[in-house]
CSV table of N, CA and C in Angstrom, one decimal:
chain,number,residue,atom,x,y,z
A,59,TYR,N,57.6,114.0,-47.9
A,59,TYR,CA,57.1,113.5,-46.9
A,59,TYR,C,56.7,112.2,-46.5
A,60,ASP,N,55.6,111.2,-47.9
A,60,ASP,CA,54.8,110.3,-47.6
A,60,ASP,C,56.5,109.2,-48.5
A,61,LYS,N,56.7,109.6,-49.6
A,61,LYS,CA,58.0,109.2,-49.5
A,61,LYS,C,59.4,108.4,-49.0
A,62,LEU,N,59.4,109.3,-47.4
A,62,LEU,CA,60.4,109.1,-47.3
A,62,LEU,C,60.1,108.3,-46.6
A,63,THR,N,58.5,108.5,-45.8
A,63,THR,CA,57.6,107.3,-45.3
A,63,THR,C,58.4,105.6,-45.3
A,64,ASP,N,57.8,105.7,-46.7
A,64,ASP,CA,57.9,104.3,-47.5
A,64,ASP,C,59.3,104.2,-47.4
A,65,MET,N,60.1,105.1,-48.2
A,65,MET,CA,61.5,104.6,-47.8
A,65,MET,C,62.5,103.7,-46.6
A,66,ALA,N,61.5,104.8,-45.2
A,66,ALA,CA,61.9,104.4,-44.2
A,66,ALA,C,61.5,103.0,-44.4
A,67,LYS,N,59.2,102.5,-44.1
A,67,LYS,CA,59.4,101.3,-44.2
A,67,LYS,C,60.5,100.2,-45.1
A,68,LYS,N,60.9,100.4,-46.1
A,68,LYS,CA,61.7,99.6,-47.2
A,68,LYS,C,62.9,99.4,-46.4
A,69,PHE,N,63.3,100.3,-45.9
A,69,PHE,CA,64.5,99.9,-45.3
A,69,PHE,C,64.4,99.0,-44.1
A,70,GLN,N,63.6,99.5,-43.0
A,70,GLN,CA,63.1,98.9,-42.1
A,70,GLN,C,62.7,96.5,-42.3
A,71,GLU,N,61.9,96.6,-43.6
A,71,GLU,CA,61.8,95.2,-44.1
A,71,GLU,C,63.7,93.8,-43.9
A,72,PRO,N,64.6,94.9,-44.9
A,72,PRO,CA,65.4,93.5,-44.6
A,72,PRO,C,65.8,93.6,-43.2
A,73,LEU,N,65.4,94.9,-42.2
A,73,LEU,CA,66.1,94.5,-40.8
A,73,LEU,C,65.6,93.6,-40.0
A,74,GLN,N,64.5,94.1,-39.9
A,74,GLN,CA,62.8,92.8,-39.2
A,74,GLN,C,63.7,91.7,-39.5
A,75,ALA,N,63.6,91.1,-41.1
A,75,ALA,CA,64.0,89.6,-41.9
A,75,ALA,C,65.6,89.3,-41.2
A,76,ILE,N,66.4,90.1,-41.5
A,76,ILE,CA,67.5,89.9,-40.7
A,76,ILE,C,67.2,89.3,-38.8
A,77,ALA,N,66.7,90.1,-38.3
A,77,ALA,CA,66.6,89.6,-37.4
A,77,ALA,C,65.7,88.7,-36.9
A,78,GLU,N,64.5,88.5,-37.6
A,78,GLU,CA,63.7,87.5,-37.1
A,78,GLU,C,64.6,85.8,-37.8
A,79,LEU,N,65.5,86.1,-38.7
A,79,LEU,CA,66.4,85.0,-39.3
A,79,LEU,C,67.6,85.0,-38.2
A,80,ASN,N,68.0,86.1,-37.3
A,80,ASN,CA,68.5,85.7,-36.4
A,80,ASN,C,68.4,85.1,-34.9
A,81,VAL,N,67.5,85.5,-34.3
A,81,VAL,CA,66.3,84.4,-33.5
A,81,VAL,C,66.0,82.6,-34.0
A,82,LYS,N,65.4,83.1,-35.5
A,82,LYS,CA,65.3,81.6,-35.7
A,82,LYS,C,66.4,80.6,-35.7
A,83,THR,N,68.0,81.1,-36.3
A,83,THR,CA,69.1,80.6,-36.1
A,83,THR,C,69.5,80.0,-34.6
A,84,LEU,N,69.6,81.1,-34.1
A,84,LEU,CA,70.1,80.7,-32.9
A,84,LEU,C,68.7,79.2,-31.9
A,85,GLN,N,68.0,79.8,-32.5
A,85,GLN,CA,67.1,78.8,-31.7
A,85,GLN,C,67.4,77.5,-32.0
A,86,GLY,N,67.6,77.5,-33.2
A,86,GLY,CA,67.8,76.0,-33.7
A,86,GLY,C,69.0,75.4,-33.8
A,87,LEU,N,70.2,76.1,-33.3
A,87,LEU,CA,71.5,75.5,-32.8
A,87,LEU,C,71.8,74.7,-31.6
A,88,SER,N,72.4,73.6,-32.0
A,88,SER,CA,72.1,72.1,-30.8
A,88,SER,C,73.0,72.3,-30.2
A,89,PHE,N,73.1,71.7,-28.9
A,89,PHE,CA,74.0,71.6,-28.0
A,89,PHE,C,73.8,70.0,-27.4
A,90,LEU,N,75.0,69.8,-26.6
A,90,LEU,CA,75.1,68.5,-25.9
A,90,LEU,C,74.1,68.7,-24.0
A,91,LYS,N,72.8,67.8,-24.3
A,91,LYS,CA,72.6,68.2,-23.3
A,91,LYS,C,72.8,67.1,-21.9
A,92,PRO,N,72.8,67.5,-20.9
A,92,PRO,CA,72.7,67.2,-19.5
A,92,PRO,C,73.2,65.6,-19.5
A,93,ASP,N,72.2,65.7,-19.9
A,93,ASP,CA,71.5,63.9,-19.7
A,93,ASP,C,72.7,62.9,-21.1
A,94,GLU,N,72.9,64.2,-22.0
A,94,GLU,CA,73.4,62.9,-22.9
A,94,GLU,C,75.0,63.3,-22.7
A,95,LEU,N,75.6,64.0,-21.7
A,95,LEU,CA,76.7,63.9,-21.6
A,95,LEU,C,76.8,62.3,-20.3
A,96,ALA,N,75.5,62.6,-19.0
A,96,ALA,CA,75.7,61.6,-18.4
A,96,ALA,C,75.7,60.2,-18.3
A,97,GLN,N,75.1,60.5,-20.1
A,97,GLN,CA,75.3,58.6,-20.9
A,97,GLN,C,76.5,58.1,-21.7
A,98,VAL,N,78.2,59.1,-21.9
A,98,VAL,CA,79.0,59.1,-22.4
A,98,VAL,C,80.0,58.3,-21.4
A,99,LYS,N,80.5,57.2,-22.0
A,99,LYS,CA,81.0,56.0,-21.4
A,99,LYS,C,82.4,56.5,-21.6
A,100,LYS,N,83.2,56.7,-22.6
A,100,LYS,CA,84.1,56.8,-22.9
A,100,LYS,C,84.5,58.0,-23.8
A,101,PRO,N,85.9,59.1,-23.5
A,101,PRO,CA,85.9,59.5,-24.3
A,101,PRO,C,85.6,60.2,-25.4
A,102,GLU,N,86.3,59.1,-26.5
A,102,GLU,CA,86.6,59.2,-27.8
A,102,GLU,C,84.3,59.1,-28.0
A,103,GLU,N,83.6,58.7,-27.4
A,103,GLU,CA,82.1,59.1,-27.7
A,103,GLU,C,81.8,60.5,-27.5
A,104,LEU,N,82.3,60.8,-26.1
A,104,LEU,CA,82.6,62.9,-26.5
A,104,LEU,C,83.0,63.7,-27.6
A,105,LEU,N,83.8,62.5,-27.8
A,105,LEU,CA,83.9,63.7,-28.8
A,105,LEU,C,83.6,64.0,-29.9
A,106,GLU,N,83.1,62.4,-30.3
A,106,GLU,CA,82.5,61.9,-31.4
A,106,GLU,C,80.6,63.5,-31.5
A,107,LYS,N,80.4,63.2,-30.1
A,107,LYS,CA,79.4,63.7,-30.4
A,107,LYS,C,79.7,65.2,-30.4
A,108,GLN,N,80.8,65.9,-29.9
A,108,GLN,CA,80.8,67.2,-30.1
A,108,GLN,C,81.1,67.5,-31.7
A,109,ILE,N,82.2,66.8,-32.6
A,109,ILE,CA,82.1,66.8,-34.0
A,109,ILE,C,80.7,66.8,-34.5
A,110,GLY,N,79.9,65.9,-34.0
A,110,GLY,CA,79.1,65.8,-35.0
A,110,GLY,C,78.0,67.0,-34.7
A,111,LEU,N,78.1,67.7,-33.4
A,111,LEU,CA,77.5,68.9,-33.4
A,111,LEU,C,77.6,70.2,-33.8
A,112,ALA,N,79.0,69.9,-34.1
A,112,ALA,CA,80.2,71.2,-35.0
A,112,ALA,C,80.2,70.7,-36.4
A,113,VAL,N,80.0,69.7,-36.2
A,113,VAL,CA,79.4,69.7,-38.1
A,113,VAL,C,77.6,70.2,-39.2
A,114,GLU,N,76.8,69.8,-37.6
A,114,GLU,CA,75.4,70.0,-37.6
A,114,GLU,C,75.3,71.5,-37.2
A,115,ASN,N,75.7,72.1,-36.6
A,115,ASN,CA,75.9,73.7,-36.4
A,115,ASN,C,76.8,74.3,-37.2
A,116,GLY,N,77.8,74.1,-38.1
A,116,GLY,CA,78.0,73.9,-39.1
A,116,GLY,C,76.7,74.7,-40.5
A,117,HIS,N,76.8,73.2,-40.1
A,117,HIS,CA,75.5,73.6,-41.8
A,117,HIS,C,74.4,74.4,-42.1
A,118,LYS,N,74.1,74.6,-40.1
A,118,LYS,CA,73.0,76.1,-40.0
A,118,LYS,C,73.5,76.8,-39.9
A,119,ALA,N,75.0,77.4,-39.2
A,119,ALA,CA,75.3,78.7,-40.5
A,119,ALA,C,75.7,78.9,-41.6
A,120,LEU,N,75.7,77.5,-42.3
A,120,LEU,CA,75.9,77.9,-43.9
A,120,LEU,C,74.6,78.7,-44.4
A,121,ASP,N,73.5,77.5,-43.6
A,121,ASP,CA,72.4,77.8,-44.5
A,121,ASP,C,72.1,79.4,-43.5
A,122,TYR,N,72.3,80.3,-43.1
A,122,TYR,CA,72.0,81.4,-42.0
A,122,TYR,C,72.5,82.2,-43.3
A,123,MET,N,73.9,82.0,-43.5
A,123,MET,CA,74.8,82.7,-44.4
A,123,MET,C,74.2,83.2,-45.5
A,124,GLN,N,74.0,82.5,-46.1
A,124,GLN,CA,73.1,82.3,-47.6
A,124,GLN,C,71.6,83.0,-47.0
A,125,LYS,N,70.7,83.0,-46.4
A,125,LYS,CA,69.5,83.4,-46.6
A,125,LYS,C,70.0,84.8,-46.0
A,126,SER,N,71.2,85.4,-45.2
A,126,SER,CA,70.9,86.5,-44.9
A,126,SER,C,71.2,87.8,-46.2
A,127,PHE,N,71.7,86.7,-47.1
A,127,PHE,CA,72.6,87.0,-48.7
A,127,PHE,C,71.6,87.3,-49.5
A,128,GLN,N,70.6,86.8,-49.5
A,128,GLN,CA,69.6,86.9,-50.2
A,128,GLN,C,68.5,87.5,-49.5
A,129,ILE,N,68.4,88.2,-48.2
A,129,ILE,CA,68.0,89.2,-48.3
A,129,ILE,C,68.3,90.4,-48.2
A,130,LEU,N,69.6,90.7,-48.1
A,130,LEU,CA,70.7,91.4,-48.3
A,130,LEU,C,70.4,91.9,-50.0
A,131,GLU,N,70.3,90.8,-50.7
A,131,GLU,CA,70.6,91.3,-52.0
A,131,GLU,C,69.1,91.7,-52.6
A,132,LYS,N,68.2,91.4,-51.7
A,132,LYS,CA,67.2,91.9,-52.2
A,132,LYS,C,66.4,93.3,-51.7
A,133,ALA,N,67.6,93.5,-50.6
A,133,ALA,CA,66.8,94.6,-50.6
A,133,ALA,C,67.7,95.9,-51.2
A,134,MET,N,69.2,95.1,-51.8
A,134,MET,CA,69.7,96.1,-52.8
A,134,MET,C,69.1,95.9,-53.4
A,135,LEU,N,68.9,94.9,-54.2
A,135,LEU,CA,68.2,95.3,-55.6
A,135,LEU,C,66.5,96.3,-55.4
A,136,ASN,N,66.0,96.1,-54.8
A,136,ASN,CA,65.0,97.0,-54.2
A,136,ASN,C,65.4,98.4,-54.5
A,137,ILE,N,66.4,99.1,-53.3
A,137,ILE,CA,67.3,100.5,-53.6
A,137,ILE,C,67.9,100.5,-55.0
A,138,VAL,N,68.0,99.6,-55.7
A,138,VAL,CA,68.6,99.9,-57.0
A,138,VAL,C,67.3,100.3,-57.8
A,139,THR,N,66.0,99.5,-57.8
A,139,THR,CA,64.9,100.0,-58.3
A,139,THR,C,64.2,101.3,-58.3
A,140,GLU,N,64.1,101.3,-56.8
A,140,GLU,CA,63.9,102.3,-56.5
A,140,GLU,C,64.5,103.6,-56.9
A,141,THR,N,65.5,103.7,-57.2
A,141,THR,CA,66.3,104.4,-57.4
A,141,THR,C,66.3,105.4,-58.9
A,142,LYS,N,66.3,103.9,-59.8
A,142,LYS,CA,66.4,104.2,-60.9
A,142,LYS,C,65.2,104.9,-61.0
A,143,LYS,N,63.9,103.9,-60.5
A,143,LYS,CA,62.4,104.9,-61.0
A,143,LYS,C,62.3,106.9,-60.5
A,144,ALA,N,63.0,106.6,-59.4
A,144,ALA,CA,63.0,108.2,-59.2
A,144,ALA,C,64.0,109.1,-59.8
A,145,THR,N,65.4,108.4,-60.3
A,145,THR,CA,66.4,109.1,-61.1
A,145,THR,C,65.0,110.0,-62.5
A,146,ALA,N,64.7,108.2,-63.4
A,146,ALA,CA,63.8,108.8,-64.4
A,146,ALA,C,62.7,110.0,-64.4
A,147,GLU,N,62.1,109.5,-63.7
A,147,GLU,CA,60.7,110.4,-62.8
A,147,GLU,C,61.6,112.2,-63.3
A,148,ALA,N,62.9,112.2,-62.1
A,148,ALA,CA,63.2,113.0,-62.0
A,148,ALA,C,63.7,114.0,-63.4
A,149,LYS,N,64.2,113.1,-64.5
A,149,LYS,CA,64.4,114.0,-65.7
A,149,LYS,C,63.7,114.3,-66.3
A,150,LYS,N,61.7,113.7,-65.9
A,150,LYS,CA,60.4,114.4,-66.8
A,150,LYS,C,60.5,115.9,-66.6
């Protein structure tokens, strides 16, 4: 029973890390503010700002993917390590 509790805790850790990463990433996304829209004089300026935001948010999305893969990689490595230990103990 204790082993199952430990495994459940270890399984929840990456899920919590992903949830925190999701919130942090969503809070960090950039968007056009109404006052910035009011300052736009030419359509080219609006397009330029939108492209800049798309590039900036694209970089944030790439960072998100990299961090999420690192979290998942660490979780999978822990699972493999625990499985190897359990298998070795079971053979003894």
